[in-house]
Short mmCIF file of C-alpha atoms and ligand atoms in Angstrom, two decimals:
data_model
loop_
_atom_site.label_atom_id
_atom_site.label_comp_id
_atom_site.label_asym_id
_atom_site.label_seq_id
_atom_site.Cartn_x
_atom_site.Cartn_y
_atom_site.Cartn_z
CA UNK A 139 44.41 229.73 29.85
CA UNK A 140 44.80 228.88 25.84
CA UNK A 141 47.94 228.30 24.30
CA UNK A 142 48.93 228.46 20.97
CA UNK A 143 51.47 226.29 20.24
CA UNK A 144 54.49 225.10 18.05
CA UNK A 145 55.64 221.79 19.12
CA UNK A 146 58.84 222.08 16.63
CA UNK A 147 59.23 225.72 17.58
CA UNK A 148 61.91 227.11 19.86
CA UNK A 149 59.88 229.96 21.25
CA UNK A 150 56.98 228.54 22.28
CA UNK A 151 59.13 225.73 24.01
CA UNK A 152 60.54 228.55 26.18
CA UNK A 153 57.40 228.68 27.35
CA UNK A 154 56.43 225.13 27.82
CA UNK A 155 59.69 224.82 29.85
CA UNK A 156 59.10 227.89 32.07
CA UNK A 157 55.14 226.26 32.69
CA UNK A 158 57.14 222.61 33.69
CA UNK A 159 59.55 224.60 35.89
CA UNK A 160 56.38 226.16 37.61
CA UNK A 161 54.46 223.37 37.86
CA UNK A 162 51.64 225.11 35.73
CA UNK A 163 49.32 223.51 33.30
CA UNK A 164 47.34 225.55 30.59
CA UNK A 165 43.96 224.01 29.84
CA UNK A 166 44.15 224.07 26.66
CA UNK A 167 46.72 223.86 23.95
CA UNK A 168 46.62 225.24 20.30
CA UNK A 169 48.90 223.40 17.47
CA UNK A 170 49.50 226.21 15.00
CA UNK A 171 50.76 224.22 12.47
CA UNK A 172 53.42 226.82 11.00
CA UNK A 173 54.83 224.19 8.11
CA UNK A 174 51.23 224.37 6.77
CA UNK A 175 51.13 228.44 7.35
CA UNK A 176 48.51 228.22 9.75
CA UNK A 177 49.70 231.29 11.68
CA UNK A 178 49.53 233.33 8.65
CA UNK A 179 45.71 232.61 8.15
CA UNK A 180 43.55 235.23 9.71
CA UNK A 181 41.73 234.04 12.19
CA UNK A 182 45.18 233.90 13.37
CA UNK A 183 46.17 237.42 13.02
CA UNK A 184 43.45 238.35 14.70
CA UNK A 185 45.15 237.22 17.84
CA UNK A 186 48.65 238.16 17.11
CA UNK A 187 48.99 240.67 14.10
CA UNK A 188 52.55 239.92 13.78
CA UNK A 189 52.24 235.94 13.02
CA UNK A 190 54.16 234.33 15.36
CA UNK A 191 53.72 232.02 17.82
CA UNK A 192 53.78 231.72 21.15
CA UNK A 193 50.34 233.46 22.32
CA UNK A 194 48.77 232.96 25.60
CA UNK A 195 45.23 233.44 25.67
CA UNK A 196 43.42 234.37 29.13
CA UNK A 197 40.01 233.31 30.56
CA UNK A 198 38.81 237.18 30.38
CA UNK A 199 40.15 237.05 26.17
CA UNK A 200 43.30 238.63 26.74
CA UNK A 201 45.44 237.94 24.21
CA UNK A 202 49.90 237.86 25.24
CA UNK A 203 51.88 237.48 22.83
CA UNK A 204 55.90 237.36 23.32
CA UNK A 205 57.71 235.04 24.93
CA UNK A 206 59.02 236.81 27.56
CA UNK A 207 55.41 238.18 28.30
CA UNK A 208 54.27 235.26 28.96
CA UNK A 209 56.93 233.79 31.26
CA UNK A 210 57.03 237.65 33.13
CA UNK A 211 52.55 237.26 33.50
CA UNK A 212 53.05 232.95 34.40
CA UNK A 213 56.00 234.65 36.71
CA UNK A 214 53.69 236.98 38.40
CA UNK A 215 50.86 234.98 38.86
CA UNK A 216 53.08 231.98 39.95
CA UNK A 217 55.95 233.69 41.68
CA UNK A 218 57.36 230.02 43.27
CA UNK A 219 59.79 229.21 42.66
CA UNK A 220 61.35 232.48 41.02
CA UNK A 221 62.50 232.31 37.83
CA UNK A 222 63.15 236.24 36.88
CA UNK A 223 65.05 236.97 40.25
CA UNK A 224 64.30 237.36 43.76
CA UNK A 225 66.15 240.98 44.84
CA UNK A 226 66.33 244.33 42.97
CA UNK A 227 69.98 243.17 42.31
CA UNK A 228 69.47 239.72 41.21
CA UNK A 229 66.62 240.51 38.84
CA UNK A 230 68.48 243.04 37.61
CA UNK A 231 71.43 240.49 36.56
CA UNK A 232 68.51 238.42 35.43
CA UNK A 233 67.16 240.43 33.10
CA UNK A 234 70.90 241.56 32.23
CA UNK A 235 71.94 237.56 31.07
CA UNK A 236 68.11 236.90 29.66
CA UNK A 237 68.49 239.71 27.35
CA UNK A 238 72.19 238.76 26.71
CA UNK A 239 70.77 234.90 25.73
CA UNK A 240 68.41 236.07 23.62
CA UNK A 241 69.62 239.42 21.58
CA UNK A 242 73.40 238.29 21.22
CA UNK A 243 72.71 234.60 21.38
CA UNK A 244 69.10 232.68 20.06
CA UNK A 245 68.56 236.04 17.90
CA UNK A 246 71.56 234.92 15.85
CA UNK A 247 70.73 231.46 16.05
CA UNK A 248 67.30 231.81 14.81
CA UNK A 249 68.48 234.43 11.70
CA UNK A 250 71.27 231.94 10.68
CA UNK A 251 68.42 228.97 10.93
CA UNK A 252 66.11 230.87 8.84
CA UNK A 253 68.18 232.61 6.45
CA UNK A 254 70.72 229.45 5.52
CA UNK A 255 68.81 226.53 5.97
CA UNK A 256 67.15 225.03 2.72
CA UNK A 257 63.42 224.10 4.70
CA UNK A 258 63.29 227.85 5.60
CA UNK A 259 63.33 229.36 1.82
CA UNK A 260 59.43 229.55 1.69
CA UNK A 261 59.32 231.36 5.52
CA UNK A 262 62.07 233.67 4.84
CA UNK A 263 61.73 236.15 1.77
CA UNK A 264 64.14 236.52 0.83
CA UNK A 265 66.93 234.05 1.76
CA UNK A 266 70.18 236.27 3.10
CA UNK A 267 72.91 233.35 2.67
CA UNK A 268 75.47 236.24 3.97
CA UNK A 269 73.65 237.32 6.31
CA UNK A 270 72.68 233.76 7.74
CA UNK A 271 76.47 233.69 7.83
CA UNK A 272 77.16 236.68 9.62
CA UNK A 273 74.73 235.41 12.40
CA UNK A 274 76.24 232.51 12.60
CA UNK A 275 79.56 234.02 13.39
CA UNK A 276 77.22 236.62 16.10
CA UNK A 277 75.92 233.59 17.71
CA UNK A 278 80.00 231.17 18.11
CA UNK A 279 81.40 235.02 19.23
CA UNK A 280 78.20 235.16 21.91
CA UNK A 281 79.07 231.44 23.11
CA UNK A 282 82.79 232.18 23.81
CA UNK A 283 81.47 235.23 26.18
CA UNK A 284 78.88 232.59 27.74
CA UNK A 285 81.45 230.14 28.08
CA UNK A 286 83.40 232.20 30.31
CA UNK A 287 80.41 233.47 31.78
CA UNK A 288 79.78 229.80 33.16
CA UNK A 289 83.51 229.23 34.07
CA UNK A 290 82.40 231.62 37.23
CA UNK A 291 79.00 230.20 37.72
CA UNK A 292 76.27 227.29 37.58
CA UNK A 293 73.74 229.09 35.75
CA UNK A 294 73.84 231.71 33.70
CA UNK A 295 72.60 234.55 36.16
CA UNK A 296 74.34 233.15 39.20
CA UNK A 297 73.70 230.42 40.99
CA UNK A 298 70.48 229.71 40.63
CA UNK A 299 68.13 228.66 37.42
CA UNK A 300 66.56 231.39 35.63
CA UNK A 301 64.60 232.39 32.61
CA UNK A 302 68.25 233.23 31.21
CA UNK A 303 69.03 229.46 30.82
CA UNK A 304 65.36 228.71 29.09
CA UNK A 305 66.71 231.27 26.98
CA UNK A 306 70.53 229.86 25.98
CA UNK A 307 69.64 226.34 26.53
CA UNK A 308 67.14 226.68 23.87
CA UNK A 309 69.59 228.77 21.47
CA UNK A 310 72.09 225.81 22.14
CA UNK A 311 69.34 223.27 21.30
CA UNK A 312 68.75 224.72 18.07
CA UNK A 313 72.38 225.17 17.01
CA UNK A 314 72.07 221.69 15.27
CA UNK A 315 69.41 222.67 12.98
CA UNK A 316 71.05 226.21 12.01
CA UNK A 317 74.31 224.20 11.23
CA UNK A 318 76.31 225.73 13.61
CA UNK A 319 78.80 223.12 15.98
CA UNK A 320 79.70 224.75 19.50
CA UNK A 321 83.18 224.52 19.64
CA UNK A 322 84.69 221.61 21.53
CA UNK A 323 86.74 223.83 23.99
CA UNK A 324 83.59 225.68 25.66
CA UNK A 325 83.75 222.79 27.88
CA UNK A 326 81.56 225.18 30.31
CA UNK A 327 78.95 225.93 27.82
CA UNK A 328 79.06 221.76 27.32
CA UNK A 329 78.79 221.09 31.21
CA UNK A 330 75.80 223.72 31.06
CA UNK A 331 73.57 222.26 28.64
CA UNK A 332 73.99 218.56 29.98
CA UNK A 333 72.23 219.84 33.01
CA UNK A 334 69.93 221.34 31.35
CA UNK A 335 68.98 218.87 29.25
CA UNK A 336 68.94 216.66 32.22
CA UNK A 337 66.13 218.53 33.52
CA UNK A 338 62.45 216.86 33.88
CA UNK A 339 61.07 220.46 32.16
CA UNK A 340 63.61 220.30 29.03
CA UNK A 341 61.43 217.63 27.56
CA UNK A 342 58.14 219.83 27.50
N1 GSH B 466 59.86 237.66 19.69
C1 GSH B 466 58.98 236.53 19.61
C2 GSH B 466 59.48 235.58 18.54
C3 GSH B 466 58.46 234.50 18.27
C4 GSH B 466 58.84 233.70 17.03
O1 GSH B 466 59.72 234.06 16.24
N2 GSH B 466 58.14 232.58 16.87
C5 GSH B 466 58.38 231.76 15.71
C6 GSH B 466 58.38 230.30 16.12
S1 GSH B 466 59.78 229.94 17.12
C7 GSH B 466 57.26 231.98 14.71
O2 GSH B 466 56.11 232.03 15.08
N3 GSH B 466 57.62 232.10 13.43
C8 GSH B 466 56.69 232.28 12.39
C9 GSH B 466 57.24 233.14 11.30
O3 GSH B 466 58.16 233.92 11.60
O4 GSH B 466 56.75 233.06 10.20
C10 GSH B 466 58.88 235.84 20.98
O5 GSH B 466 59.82 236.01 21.77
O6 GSH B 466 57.91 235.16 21.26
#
């Protein structure tokens, strides 16, 4: 398996983190250098059309691109231990909090990132200040929910760690650079991300 990477880039983190939670290696990794456009040259878009990293490539040439496709195929392939659920009810709460974490949460993150910060005027054309704004205000609305979310449990799905705290954790992590501060008083949402950062897989 091949692949192509961001080091700087959240998404393709989410994916290093769900291979260190699995205990699976790729053999080979692909720096798409996105500062320098890379993914927008076209030997790139042969592989993924739509420019964006991350992309798994298989030994047979098939070519995955998104995220979660990745994690669900690594998932499938590697089913211990189980990140996506283990019982029509608990995947279903899963899949429930994953899409939660990453429509309502990193989704805003990433638009306020790349519409309001100054390094992302060349990516983004053209540069919505309001509507970096209005993302950001999605994204501390989204955290209050989470944060009482987590007042009732260890992990975002339940008890257990799932794909749904790759997810959040890594909207959290890149709260800094989209300039938004999580409110002191989601002390939950706080107590969260220490552990996750305390994780061997959240440095991948
Ligand atoms: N929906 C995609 C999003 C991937 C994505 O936005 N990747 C970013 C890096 S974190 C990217 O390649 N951006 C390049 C660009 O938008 O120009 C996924 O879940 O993998």
């Amino acid at each position: 398996m091949k692949l192509y990477d961001y080091a700087r880039a959240p998404n393709p983190r989410r994916v290093r983190i769900f291979l260190a939670e699995k205990g699976v290696s790729v053999d080979e990794v692909v720096e798409v250098d996105l500062a320098a456009f890379a993914h927008r040259e076209p030997a790139f878009a042969k592989l993924n059309p739509f420019a964006r990293v991350p992309v798994l490539e298989l030994d047979d040439g098939t070519v995955i691109a998104e995220t979660m496709a990745i994690c669900r195929y690594i998932e499938d392939t590697h089913p211990e231990p189980p990140l996506f659920g283990t019982d029509a009810k608990d995947r279903a709460l899963v899949e429930m909090w994953n899409r939660h974490m990453e429509l309502d949460l990193l989704y805003p993150v990433a638009m306020a990132f790349r519409h309001l910060h100054p390094g992302m005027a060349e990516h983004e054309k053209p540069q919505v200040r309001e509507w970096g704004e209005i993302n950001a205000g999605r994204a501390l609305a989204s955290l209050a929910i989470l944060n009482g979310r987590l007042a009732a449990s260890p992990f975002v799905a339940g008890q257990a760690f799932t794909v749904a705290d790759i997810t959040g954790g890594i909207a959290l992590d890149m709260m800094k650079a989209a300039r938004i501060t999580v409110p002191p008083e989601l002390t939950h949402v706080a107590r969260w991300h220490a552990a996750l950062r305390a994780r061997p897989s959240w440095s991948a």
